mmCIF file of C-alpha atoms in Angstrom:
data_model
loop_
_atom_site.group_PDB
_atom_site.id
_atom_site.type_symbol
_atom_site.label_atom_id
_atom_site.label_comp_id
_atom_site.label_asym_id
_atom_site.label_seq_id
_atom_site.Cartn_x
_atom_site.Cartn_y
_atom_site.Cartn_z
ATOM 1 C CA UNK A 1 26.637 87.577 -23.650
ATOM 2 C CA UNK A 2 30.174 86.653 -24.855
ATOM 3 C CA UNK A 3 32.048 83.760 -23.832
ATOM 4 C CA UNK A 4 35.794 82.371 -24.287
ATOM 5 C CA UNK A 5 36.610 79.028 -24.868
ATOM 6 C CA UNK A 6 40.419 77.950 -24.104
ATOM 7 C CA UNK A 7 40.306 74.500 -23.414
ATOM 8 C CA UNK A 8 43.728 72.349 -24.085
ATOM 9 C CA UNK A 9 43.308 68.789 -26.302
ATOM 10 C CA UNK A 10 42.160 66.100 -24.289
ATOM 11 C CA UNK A 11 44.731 63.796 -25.056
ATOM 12 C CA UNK A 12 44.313 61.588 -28.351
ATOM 13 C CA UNK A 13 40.564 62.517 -28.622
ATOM 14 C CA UNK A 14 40.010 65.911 -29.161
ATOM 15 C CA UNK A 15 42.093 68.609 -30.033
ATOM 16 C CA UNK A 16 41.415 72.040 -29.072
ATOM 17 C CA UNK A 17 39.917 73.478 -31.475
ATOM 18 C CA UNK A 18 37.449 70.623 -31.518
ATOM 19 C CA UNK A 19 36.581 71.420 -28.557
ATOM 20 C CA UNK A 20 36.255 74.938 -28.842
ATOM 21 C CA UNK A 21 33.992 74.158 -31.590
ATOM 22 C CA UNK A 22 31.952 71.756 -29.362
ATOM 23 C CA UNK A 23 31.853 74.318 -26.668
ATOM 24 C CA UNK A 24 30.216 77.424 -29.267
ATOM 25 C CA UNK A 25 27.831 74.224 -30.630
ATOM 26 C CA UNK A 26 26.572 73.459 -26.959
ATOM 27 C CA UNK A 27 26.605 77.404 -25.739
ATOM 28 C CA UNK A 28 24.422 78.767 -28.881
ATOM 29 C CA UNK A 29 21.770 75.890 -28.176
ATOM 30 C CA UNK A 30 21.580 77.483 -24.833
ATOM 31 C CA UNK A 31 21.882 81.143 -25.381
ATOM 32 C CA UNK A 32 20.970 81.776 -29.276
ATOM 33 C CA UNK A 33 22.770 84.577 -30.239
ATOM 34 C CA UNK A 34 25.688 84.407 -27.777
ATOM 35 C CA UNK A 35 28.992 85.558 -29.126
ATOM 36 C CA UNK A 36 31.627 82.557 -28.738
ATOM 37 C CA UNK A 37 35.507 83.545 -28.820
ATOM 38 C CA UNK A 38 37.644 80.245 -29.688
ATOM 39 C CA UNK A 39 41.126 80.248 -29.166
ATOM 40 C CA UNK A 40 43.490 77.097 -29.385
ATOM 41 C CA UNK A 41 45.506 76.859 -27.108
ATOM 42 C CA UNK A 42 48.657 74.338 -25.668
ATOM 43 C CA UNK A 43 51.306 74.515 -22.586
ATOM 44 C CA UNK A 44 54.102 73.726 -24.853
ATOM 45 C CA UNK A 45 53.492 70.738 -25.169
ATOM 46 C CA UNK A 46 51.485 68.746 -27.655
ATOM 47 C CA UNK A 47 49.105 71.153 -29.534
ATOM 48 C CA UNK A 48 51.655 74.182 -29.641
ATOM 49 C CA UNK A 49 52.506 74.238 -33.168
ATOM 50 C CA UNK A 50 48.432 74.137 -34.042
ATOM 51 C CA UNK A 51 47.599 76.851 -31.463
ATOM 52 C CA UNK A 52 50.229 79.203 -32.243
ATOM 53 C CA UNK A 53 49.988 78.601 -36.232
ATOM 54 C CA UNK A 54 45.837 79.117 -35.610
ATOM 55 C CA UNK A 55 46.743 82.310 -34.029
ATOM 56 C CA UNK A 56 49.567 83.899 -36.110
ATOM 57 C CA UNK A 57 49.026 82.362 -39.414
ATOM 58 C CA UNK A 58 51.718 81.003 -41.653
ATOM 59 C CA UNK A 59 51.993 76.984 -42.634
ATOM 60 C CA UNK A 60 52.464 73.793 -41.147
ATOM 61 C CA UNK A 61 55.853 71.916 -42.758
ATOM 62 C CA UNK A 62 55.978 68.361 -43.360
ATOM 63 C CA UNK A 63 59.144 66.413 -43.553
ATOM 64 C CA UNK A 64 60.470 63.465 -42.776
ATOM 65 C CA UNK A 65 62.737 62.885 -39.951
ATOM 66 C CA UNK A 66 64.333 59.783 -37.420
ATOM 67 C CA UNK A 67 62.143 58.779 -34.823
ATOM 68 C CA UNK A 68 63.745 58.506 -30.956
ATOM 69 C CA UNK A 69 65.210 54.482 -32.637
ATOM 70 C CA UNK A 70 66.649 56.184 -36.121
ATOM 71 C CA UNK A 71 63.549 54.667 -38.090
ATOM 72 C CA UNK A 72 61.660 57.204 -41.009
ATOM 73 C CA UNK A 73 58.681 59.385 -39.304
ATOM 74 C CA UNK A 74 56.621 62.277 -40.615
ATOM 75 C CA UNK A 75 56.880 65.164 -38.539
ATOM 76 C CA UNK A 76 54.987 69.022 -38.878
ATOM 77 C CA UNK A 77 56.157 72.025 -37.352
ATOM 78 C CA UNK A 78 55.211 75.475 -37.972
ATOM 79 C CA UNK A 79 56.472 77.934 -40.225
ATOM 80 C CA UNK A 80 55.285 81.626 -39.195
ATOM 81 C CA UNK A 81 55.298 85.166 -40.459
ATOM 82 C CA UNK A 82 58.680 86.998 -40.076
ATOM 83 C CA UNK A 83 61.061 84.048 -40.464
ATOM 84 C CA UNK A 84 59.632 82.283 -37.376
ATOM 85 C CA UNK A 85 59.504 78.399 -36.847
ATOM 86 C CA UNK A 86 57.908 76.616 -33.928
ATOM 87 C CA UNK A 87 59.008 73.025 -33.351
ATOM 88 C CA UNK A 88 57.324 70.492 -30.714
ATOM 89 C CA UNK A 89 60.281 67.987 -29.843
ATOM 90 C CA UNK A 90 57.682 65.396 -29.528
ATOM 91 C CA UNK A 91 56.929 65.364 -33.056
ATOM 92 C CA UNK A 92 60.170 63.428 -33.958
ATOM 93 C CA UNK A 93 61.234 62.436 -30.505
ATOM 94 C CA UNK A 94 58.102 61.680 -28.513
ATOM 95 C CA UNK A 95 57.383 58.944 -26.456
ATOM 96 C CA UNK A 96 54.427 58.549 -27.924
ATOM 97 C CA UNK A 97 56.118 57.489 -30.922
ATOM 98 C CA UNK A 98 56.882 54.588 -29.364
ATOM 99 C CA UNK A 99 55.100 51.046 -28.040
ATOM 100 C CA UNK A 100 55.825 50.650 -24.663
ATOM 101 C CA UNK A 101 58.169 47.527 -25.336
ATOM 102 C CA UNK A 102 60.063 49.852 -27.132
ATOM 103 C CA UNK A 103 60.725 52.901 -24.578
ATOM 104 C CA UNK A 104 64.392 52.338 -23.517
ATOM 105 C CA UNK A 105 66.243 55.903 -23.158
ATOM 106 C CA UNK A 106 69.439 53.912 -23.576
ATOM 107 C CA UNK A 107 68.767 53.536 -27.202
ATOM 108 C CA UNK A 108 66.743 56.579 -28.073
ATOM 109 C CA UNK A 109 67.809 59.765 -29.119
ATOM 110 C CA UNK A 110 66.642 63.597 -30.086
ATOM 111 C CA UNK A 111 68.277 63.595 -33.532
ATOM 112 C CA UNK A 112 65.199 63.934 -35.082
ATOM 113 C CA UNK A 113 64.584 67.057 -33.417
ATOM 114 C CA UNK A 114 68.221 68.666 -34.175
ATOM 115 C CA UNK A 115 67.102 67.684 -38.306
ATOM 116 C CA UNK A 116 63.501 69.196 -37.648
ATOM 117 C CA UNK A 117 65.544 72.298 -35.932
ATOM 118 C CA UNK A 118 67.493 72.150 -39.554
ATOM 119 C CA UNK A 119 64.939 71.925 -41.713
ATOM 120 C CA UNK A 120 63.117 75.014 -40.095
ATOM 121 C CA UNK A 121 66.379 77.193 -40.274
ATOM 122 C CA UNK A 122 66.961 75.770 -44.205
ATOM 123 C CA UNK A 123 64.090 77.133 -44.676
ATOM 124 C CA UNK A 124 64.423 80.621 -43.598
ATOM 125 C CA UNK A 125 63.904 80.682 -39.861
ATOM 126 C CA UNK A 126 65.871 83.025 -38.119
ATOM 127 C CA UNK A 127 63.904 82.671 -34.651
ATOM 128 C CA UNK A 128 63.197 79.151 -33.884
ATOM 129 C CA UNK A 129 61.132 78.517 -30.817
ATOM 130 C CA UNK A 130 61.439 74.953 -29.181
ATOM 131 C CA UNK A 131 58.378 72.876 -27.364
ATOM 132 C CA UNK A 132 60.702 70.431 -25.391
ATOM 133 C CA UNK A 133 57.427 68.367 -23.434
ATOM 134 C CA UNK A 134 57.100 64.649 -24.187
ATOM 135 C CA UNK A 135 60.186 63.308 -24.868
ATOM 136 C CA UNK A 136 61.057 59.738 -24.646
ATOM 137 C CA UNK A 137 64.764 60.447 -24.750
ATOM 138 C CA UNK A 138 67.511 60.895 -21.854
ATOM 139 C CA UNK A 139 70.777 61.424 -24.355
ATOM 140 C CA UNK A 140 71.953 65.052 -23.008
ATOM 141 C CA UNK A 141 70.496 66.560 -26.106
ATOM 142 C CA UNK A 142 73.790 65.118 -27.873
ATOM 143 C CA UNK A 143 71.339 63.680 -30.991
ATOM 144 C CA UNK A 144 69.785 67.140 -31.458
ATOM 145 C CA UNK A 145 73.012 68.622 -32.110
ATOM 146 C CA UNK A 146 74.480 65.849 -33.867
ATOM 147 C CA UNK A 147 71.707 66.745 -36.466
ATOM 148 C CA UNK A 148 73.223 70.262 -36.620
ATOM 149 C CA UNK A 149 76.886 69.338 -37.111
ATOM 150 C CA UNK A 150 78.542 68.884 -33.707
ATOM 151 C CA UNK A 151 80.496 65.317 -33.335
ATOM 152 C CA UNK A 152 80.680 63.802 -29.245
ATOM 153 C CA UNK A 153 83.723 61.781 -30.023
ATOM 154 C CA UNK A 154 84.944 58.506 -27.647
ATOM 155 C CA UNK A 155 88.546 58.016 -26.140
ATOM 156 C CA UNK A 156 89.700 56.719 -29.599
ATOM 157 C CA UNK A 157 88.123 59.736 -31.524
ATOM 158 C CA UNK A 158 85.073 57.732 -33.258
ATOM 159 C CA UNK A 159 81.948 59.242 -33.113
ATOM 160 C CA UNK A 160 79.150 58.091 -31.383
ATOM 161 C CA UNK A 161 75.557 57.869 -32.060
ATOM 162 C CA UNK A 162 74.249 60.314 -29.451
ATOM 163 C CA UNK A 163 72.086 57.721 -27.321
ATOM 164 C CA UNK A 164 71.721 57.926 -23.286
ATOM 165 C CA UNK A 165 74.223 54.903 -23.670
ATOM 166 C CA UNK A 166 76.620 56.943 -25.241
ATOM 167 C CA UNK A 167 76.758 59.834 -22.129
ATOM 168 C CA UNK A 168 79.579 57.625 -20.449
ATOM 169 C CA UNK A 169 81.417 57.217 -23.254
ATOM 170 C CA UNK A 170 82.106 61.066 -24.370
ATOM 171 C CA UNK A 171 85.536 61.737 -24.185
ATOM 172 C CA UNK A 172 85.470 64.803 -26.292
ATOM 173 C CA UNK A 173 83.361 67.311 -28.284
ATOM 174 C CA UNK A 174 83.986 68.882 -31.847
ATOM 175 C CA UNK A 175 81.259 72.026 -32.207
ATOM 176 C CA UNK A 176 83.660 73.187 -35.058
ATOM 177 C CA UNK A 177 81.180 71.645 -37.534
ATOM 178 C CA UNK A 178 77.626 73.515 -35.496
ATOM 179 C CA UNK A 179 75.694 74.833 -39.470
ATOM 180 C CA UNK A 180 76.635 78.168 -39.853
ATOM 181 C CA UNK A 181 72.863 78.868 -40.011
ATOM 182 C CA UNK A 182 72.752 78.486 -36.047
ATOM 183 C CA UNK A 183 74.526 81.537 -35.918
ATOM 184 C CA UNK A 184 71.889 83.711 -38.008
ATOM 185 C CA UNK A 185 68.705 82.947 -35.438
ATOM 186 C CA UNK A 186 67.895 83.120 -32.202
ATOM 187 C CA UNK A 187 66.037 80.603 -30.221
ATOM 188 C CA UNK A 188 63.774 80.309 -27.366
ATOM 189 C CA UNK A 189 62.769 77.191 -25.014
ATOM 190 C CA UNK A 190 59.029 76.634 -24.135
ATOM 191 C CA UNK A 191 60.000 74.846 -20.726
ATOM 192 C CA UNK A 192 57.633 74.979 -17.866
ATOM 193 C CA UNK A 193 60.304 72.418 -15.796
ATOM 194 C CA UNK A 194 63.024 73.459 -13.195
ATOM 195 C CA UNK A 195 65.165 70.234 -12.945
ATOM 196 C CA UNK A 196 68.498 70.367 -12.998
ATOM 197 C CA UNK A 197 70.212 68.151 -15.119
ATOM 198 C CA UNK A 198 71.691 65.822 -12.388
ATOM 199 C CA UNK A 199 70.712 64.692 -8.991
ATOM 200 C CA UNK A 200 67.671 63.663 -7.480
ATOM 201 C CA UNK A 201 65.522 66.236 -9.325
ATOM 202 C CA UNK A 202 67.445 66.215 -12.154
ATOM 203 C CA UNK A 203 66.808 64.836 -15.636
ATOM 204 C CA UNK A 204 67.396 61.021 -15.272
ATOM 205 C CA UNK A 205 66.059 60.103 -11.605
ATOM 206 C CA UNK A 206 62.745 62.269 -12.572
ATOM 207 C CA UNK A 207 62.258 61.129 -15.940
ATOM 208 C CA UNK A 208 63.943 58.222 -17.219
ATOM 209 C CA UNK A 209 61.969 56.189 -15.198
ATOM 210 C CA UNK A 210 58.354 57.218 -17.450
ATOM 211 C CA UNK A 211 60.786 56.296 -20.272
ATOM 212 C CA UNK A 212 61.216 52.542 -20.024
ATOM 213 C CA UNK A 213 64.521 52.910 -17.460
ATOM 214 C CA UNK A 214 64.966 50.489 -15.228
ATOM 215 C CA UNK A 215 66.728 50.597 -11.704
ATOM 216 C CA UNK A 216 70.488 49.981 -13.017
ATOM 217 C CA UNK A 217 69.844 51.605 -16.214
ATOM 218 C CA UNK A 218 68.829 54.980 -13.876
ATOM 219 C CA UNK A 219 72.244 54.339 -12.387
ATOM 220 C CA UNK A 220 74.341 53.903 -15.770
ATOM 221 C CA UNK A 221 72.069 56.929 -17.017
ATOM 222 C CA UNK A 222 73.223 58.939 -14.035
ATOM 223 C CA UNK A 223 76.279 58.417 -13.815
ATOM 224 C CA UNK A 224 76.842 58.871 -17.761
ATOM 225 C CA UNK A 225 75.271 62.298 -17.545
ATOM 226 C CA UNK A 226 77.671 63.607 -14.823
ATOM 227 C CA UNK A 227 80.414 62.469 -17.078
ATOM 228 C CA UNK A 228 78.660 64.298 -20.194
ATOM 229 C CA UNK A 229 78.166 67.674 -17.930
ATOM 230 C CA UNK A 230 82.119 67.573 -17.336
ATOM 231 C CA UNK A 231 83.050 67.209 -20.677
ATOM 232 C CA UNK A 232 80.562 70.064 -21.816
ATOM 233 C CA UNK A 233 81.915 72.285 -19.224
ATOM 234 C CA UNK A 234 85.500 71.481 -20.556
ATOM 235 C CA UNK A 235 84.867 71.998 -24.103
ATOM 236 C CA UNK A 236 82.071 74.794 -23.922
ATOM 237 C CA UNK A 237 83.293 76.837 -20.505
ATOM 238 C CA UNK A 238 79.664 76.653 -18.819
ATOM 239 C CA UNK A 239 78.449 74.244 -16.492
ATOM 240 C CA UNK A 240 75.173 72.647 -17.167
ATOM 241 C CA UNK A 241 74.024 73.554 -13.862
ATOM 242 C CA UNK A 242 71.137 75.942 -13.983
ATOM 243 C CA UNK A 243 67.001 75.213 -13.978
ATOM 244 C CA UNK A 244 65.713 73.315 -16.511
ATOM 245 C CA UNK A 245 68.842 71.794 -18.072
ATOM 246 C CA UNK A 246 67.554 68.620 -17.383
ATOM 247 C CA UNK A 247 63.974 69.250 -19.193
ATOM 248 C CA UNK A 248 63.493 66.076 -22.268
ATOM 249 C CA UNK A 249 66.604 64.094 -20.987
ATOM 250 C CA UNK A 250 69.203 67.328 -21.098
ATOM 251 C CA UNK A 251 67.845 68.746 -24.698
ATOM 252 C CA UNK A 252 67.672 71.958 -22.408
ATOM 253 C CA UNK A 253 70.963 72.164 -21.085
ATOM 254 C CA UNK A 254 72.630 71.363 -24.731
ATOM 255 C CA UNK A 255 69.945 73.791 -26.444
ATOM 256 C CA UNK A 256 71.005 76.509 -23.996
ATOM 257 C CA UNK A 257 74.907 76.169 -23.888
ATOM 258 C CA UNK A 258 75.206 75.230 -28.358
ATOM 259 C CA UNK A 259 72.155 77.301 -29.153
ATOM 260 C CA UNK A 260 72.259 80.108 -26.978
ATOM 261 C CA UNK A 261 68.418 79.799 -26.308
ATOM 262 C CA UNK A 262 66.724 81.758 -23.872
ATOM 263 C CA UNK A 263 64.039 79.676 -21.818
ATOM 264 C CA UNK A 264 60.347 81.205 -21.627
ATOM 265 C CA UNK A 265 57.357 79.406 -19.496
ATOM 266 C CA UNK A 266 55.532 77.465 -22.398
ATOM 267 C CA UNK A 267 52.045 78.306 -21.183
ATOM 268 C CA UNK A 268 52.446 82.203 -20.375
ATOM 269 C CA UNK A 269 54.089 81.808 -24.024
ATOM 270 C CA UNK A 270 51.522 80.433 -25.866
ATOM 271 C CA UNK A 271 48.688 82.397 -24.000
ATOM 272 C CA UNK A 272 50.100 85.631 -24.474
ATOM 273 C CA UNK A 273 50.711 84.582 -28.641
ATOM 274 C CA UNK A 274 47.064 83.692 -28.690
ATOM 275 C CA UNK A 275 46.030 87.047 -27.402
ATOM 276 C CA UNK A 276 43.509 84.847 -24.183
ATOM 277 C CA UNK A 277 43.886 88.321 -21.853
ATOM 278 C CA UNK A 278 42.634 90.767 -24.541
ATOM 279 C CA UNK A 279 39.872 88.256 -25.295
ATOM 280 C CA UNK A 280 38.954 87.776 -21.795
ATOM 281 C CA UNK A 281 38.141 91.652 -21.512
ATOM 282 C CA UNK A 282 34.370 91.935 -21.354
ATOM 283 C CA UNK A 283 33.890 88.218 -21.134
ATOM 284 C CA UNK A 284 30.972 86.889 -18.892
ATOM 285 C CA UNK A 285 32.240 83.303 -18.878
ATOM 286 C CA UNK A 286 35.674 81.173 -20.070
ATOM 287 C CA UNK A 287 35.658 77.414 -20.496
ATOM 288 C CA UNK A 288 38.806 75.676 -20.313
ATOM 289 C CA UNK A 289 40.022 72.120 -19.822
ATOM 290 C CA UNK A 290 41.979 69.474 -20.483
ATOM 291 C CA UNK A 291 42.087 65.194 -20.347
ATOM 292 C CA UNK A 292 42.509 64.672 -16.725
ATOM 293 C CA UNK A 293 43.274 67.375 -14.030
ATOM 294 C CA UNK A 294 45.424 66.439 -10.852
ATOM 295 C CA UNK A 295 48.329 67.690 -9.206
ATOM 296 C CA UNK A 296 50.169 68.192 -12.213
ATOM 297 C CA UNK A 297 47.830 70.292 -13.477
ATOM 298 C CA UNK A 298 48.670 73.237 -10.879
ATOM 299 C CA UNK A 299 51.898 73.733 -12.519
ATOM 300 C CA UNK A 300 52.670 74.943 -16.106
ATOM 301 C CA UNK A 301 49.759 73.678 -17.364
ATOM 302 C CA UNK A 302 46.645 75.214 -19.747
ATOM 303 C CA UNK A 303 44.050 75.093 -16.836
ATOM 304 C CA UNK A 304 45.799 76.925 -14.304
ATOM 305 C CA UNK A 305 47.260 79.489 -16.990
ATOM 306 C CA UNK A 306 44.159 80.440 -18.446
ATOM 307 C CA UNK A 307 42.859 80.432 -14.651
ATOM 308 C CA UNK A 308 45.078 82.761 -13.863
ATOM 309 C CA UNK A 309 44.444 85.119 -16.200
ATOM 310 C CA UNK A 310 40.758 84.709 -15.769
ATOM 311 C CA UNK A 311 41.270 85.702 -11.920
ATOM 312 C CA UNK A 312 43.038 88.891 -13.340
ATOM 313 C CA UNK A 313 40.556 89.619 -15.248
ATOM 314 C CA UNK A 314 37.154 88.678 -12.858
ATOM 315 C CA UNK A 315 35.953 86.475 -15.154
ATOM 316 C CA UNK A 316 34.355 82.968 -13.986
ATOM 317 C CA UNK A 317 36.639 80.522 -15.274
ATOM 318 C CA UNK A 318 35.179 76.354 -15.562
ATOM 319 C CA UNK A 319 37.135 73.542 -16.064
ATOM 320 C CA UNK A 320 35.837 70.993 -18.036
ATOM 321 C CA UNK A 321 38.077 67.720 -17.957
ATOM 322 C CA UNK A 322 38.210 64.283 -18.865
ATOM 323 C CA UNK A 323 38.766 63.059 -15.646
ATOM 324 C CA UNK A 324 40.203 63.900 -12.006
ATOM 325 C CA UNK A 325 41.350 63.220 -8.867
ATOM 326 C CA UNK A 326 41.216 65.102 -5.876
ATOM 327 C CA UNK A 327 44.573 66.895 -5.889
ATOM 328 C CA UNK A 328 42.617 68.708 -8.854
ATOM 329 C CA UNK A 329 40.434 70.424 -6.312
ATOM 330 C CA UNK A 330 42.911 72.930 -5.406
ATOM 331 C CA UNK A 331 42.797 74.680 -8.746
ATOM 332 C CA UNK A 332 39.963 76.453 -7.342
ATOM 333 C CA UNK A 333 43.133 78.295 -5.147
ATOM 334 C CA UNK A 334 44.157 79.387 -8.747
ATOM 335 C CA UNK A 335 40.936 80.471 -10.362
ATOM 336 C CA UNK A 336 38.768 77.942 -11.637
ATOM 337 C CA UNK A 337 35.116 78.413 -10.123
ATOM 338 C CA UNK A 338 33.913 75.226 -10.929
ATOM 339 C CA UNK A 339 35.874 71.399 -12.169
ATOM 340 C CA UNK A 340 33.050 69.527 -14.681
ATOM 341 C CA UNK A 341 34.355 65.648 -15.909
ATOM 342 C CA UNK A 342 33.522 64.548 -19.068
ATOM 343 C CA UNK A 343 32.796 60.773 -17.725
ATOM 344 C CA UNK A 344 29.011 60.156 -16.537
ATOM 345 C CA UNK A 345 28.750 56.584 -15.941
ATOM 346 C CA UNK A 346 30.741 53.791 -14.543
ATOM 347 C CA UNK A 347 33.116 52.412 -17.602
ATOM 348 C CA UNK A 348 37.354 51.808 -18.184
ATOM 349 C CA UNK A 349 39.396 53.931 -19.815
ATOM 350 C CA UNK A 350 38.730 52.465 -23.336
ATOM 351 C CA UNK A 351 35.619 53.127 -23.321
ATOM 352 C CA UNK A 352 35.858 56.793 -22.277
ATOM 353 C CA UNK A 353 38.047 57.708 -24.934
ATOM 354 C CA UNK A 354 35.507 56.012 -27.382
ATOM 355 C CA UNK A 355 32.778 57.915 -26.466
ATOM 356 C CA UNK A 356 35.092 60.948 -25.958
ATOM 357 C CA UNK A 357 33.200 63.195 -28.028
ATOM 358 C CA UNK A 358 29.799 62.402 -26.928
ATOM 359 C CA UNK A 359 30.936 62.646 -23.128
ATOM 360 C CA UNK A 360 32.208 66.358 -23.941
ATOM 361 C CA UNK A 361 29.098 67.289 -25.447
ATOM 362 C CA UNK A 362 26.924 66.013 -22.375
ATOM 363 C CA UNK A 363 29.309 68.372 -19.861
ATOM 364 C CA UNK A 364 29.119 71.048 -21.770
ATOM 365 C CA UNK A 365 25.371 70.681 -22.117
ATOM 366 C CA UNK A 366 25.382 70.915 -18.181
ATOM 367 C CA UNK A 367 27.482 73.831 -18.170
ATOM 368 C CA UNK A 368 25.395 75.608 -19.825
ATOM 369 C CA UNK A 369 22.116 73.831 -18.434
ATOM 370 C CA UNK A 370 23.476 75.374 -14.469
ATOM 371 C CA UNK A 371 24.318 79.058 -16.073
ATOM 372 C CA UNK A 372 20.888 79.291 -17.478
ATOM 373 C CA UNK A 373 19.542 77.960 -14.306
ATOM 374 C CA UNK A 374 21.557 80.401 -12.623
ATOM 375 C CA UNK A 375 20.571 83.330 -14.602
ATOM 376 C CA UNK A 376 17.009 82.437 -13.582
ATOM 377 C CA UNK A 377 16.318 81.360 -17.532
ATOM 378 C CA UNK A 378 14.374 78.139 -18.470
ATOM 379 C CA UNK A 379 16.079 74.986 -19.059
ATOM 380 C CA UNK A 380 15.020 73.670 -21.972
#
């Protein structure tokens, strides 16, 4: 028997490896001499620069970088064979970087990102791919390319900061200064969002809200943005109108019209680097997962992904998760045979992230306890 374990991290417990790891533990107690494939894998989103450096090899980078409020924070991206860098946003300019007191997209900003973008190309990159999920900004992506030399000037020619306060006041843009090192690499956007940067859908009436925005700060954010989109389209002769401009607060619309960057989906991305369809070839079973499955999880997302490919392939795909709610139940429309939580007992969130470990062990315990039984072996 051979198995494949693709499970995404359950948020600040385990990462995916770990739970690969848990997974081969739990399968080989059932079925000695099973073969267990372990892949890590991410959506884009946090866990992409360990799955993809897992898969291809190369290093992780350290450096230090702003956080979204300017302050000193260690970040890591990956540094790969052939010149290659892959960056998660949300390692400088993450929300969870922040307490929730402090999440104000007025006052944050992606320059962090633009010097981890920097560092990468500094240090050889001439492809730089960009993980834009998590962000805990809503400044246009104007800090990001502050980082990399372009000034957003007021009506009196000072330069700003970069902030979501600052869209309104961007009179002008000098892109004169962009490091000539943009010019030797190409980039790429993991971006599993369609929002546009303005409007109902669009970066700041979606998101800015999970940021810390309140009602008239959504309004000033707003109507700062459209003023930001007309001065980009003056200076840089593109509107910032197409899909997923407004992913992280704009980062993709500025990414795409300074950069150049071409945008990918971040899951078929990172599950086609990791190689999940060759290794589901032959597979009887593949376990996959991730810290709570609803609604979101149908779209873009490491469940329905490796689903997908599992339906391709005909091979039983289970979910196991750390918790659900019913909207989850229509990933079995996608490929997932069977939805497994973590959680066995009444108890608060605290607690279940305690005992995360523990709890993952236990469901994967019963996986395995329900294939035996349904391979007509004894349960032991």
């Amino acid at each position: 028997m051979r198995f494949v374990f693709a499970s995404d991290s359950l948020k600040g417990t385990i990462s995916s490896a770990r739970a690969a790891a848990i997974l081969a533990e739990e399968a080989t107690r059932a079925f000695p001499g099973v073969t267990c494939t372990k892949l890590a894998v991410a959506d884009g989103g946090e866990g992409t620069v360990d799955a993809v450096v897992a898969s291809l090899g190369g290093a992780r980078v350290e450096t230090s970088v702003a956080d979204p409020l300017g302050r000193p924070v260690e970040a890591i991206y990956g540094m790969l064979p052939g010149n290659r860098a892959i960056i998660e946003m949300a390692a400088a300019s993450g929300l969870p970087l922040l307490t929730h007191a402090e999440r104000n997209p007025m006052l944050t900003s992606t320059f962090g990102t633009g010097q981890l973008v920097l560092h990468a190309l500094r240090n050889g990159a001439t492809e730089v791919t960009l993980a834009i999920g998590g962000s805990a900004t809503n400044d246009g992506g104007m800090g990001a390319m502050r980082a990399l030399g372009v000034r957003f000037l007021d009506a009196a020619g000072g330069e700003l900061d970069g902030t979501g306060a600052d869209l309104a006041r961007v009179a002008s843009i000098d892109a004169t200064g962009l490091d000539p090192l943009v010019s030797h690499a190409r980039f790429r956007l993991l971006c599993d969002v369609d929002n546009p940067l303005l409007g109902p859908c669009g970066a700041t009436r979606v998101f800015a809200p999970q940021k810390g925005a309140s009602p008239q700060q959504i309004e000033e954010l707003e109507e700062g943005m459209a003023s930001y989109a007309n001065v980009l389209e003056r200076t840089l002769g593109s509107s910032a109108d197409q899909p997923g401009d407004g992913a992280a607060g704009g980062l993709g619309a500025a990414v795409r019209l300074f950069l150049g960057a071409t945008s990918v989906s971040g899951i078929d991305w990172v599950l086609d680097v990791v190689g999940l369809y060759q290794a589901l070839l032959g597979a009887d079973l593949c376990i996959t997962g991730e810290g709570h499955a609803d609604e979101q999880s149908l779209h873009g997302k490491v469940v329905s992904g490796v689903a997908a490919r599992c339906k391709q392939a005909g091979v039983p795909c289970v979910a196991i998760v750390g918790g659900m709610d019913p909207s989850a139940l229509d990933l079995s429309n996608l490929g997932v045979d069977a939805l497994v939580p973590t959680v066995i007992d009444c108890s608060d969130v605290t607690d279940a992230l305690l005992h995360a470990e523990r709890n993952y062990h236990l469901a994967a315990a019963r996986v395995f306890s329900l294939l035996k039984l349904g391979r007509g072996l004894p349960i032991t």
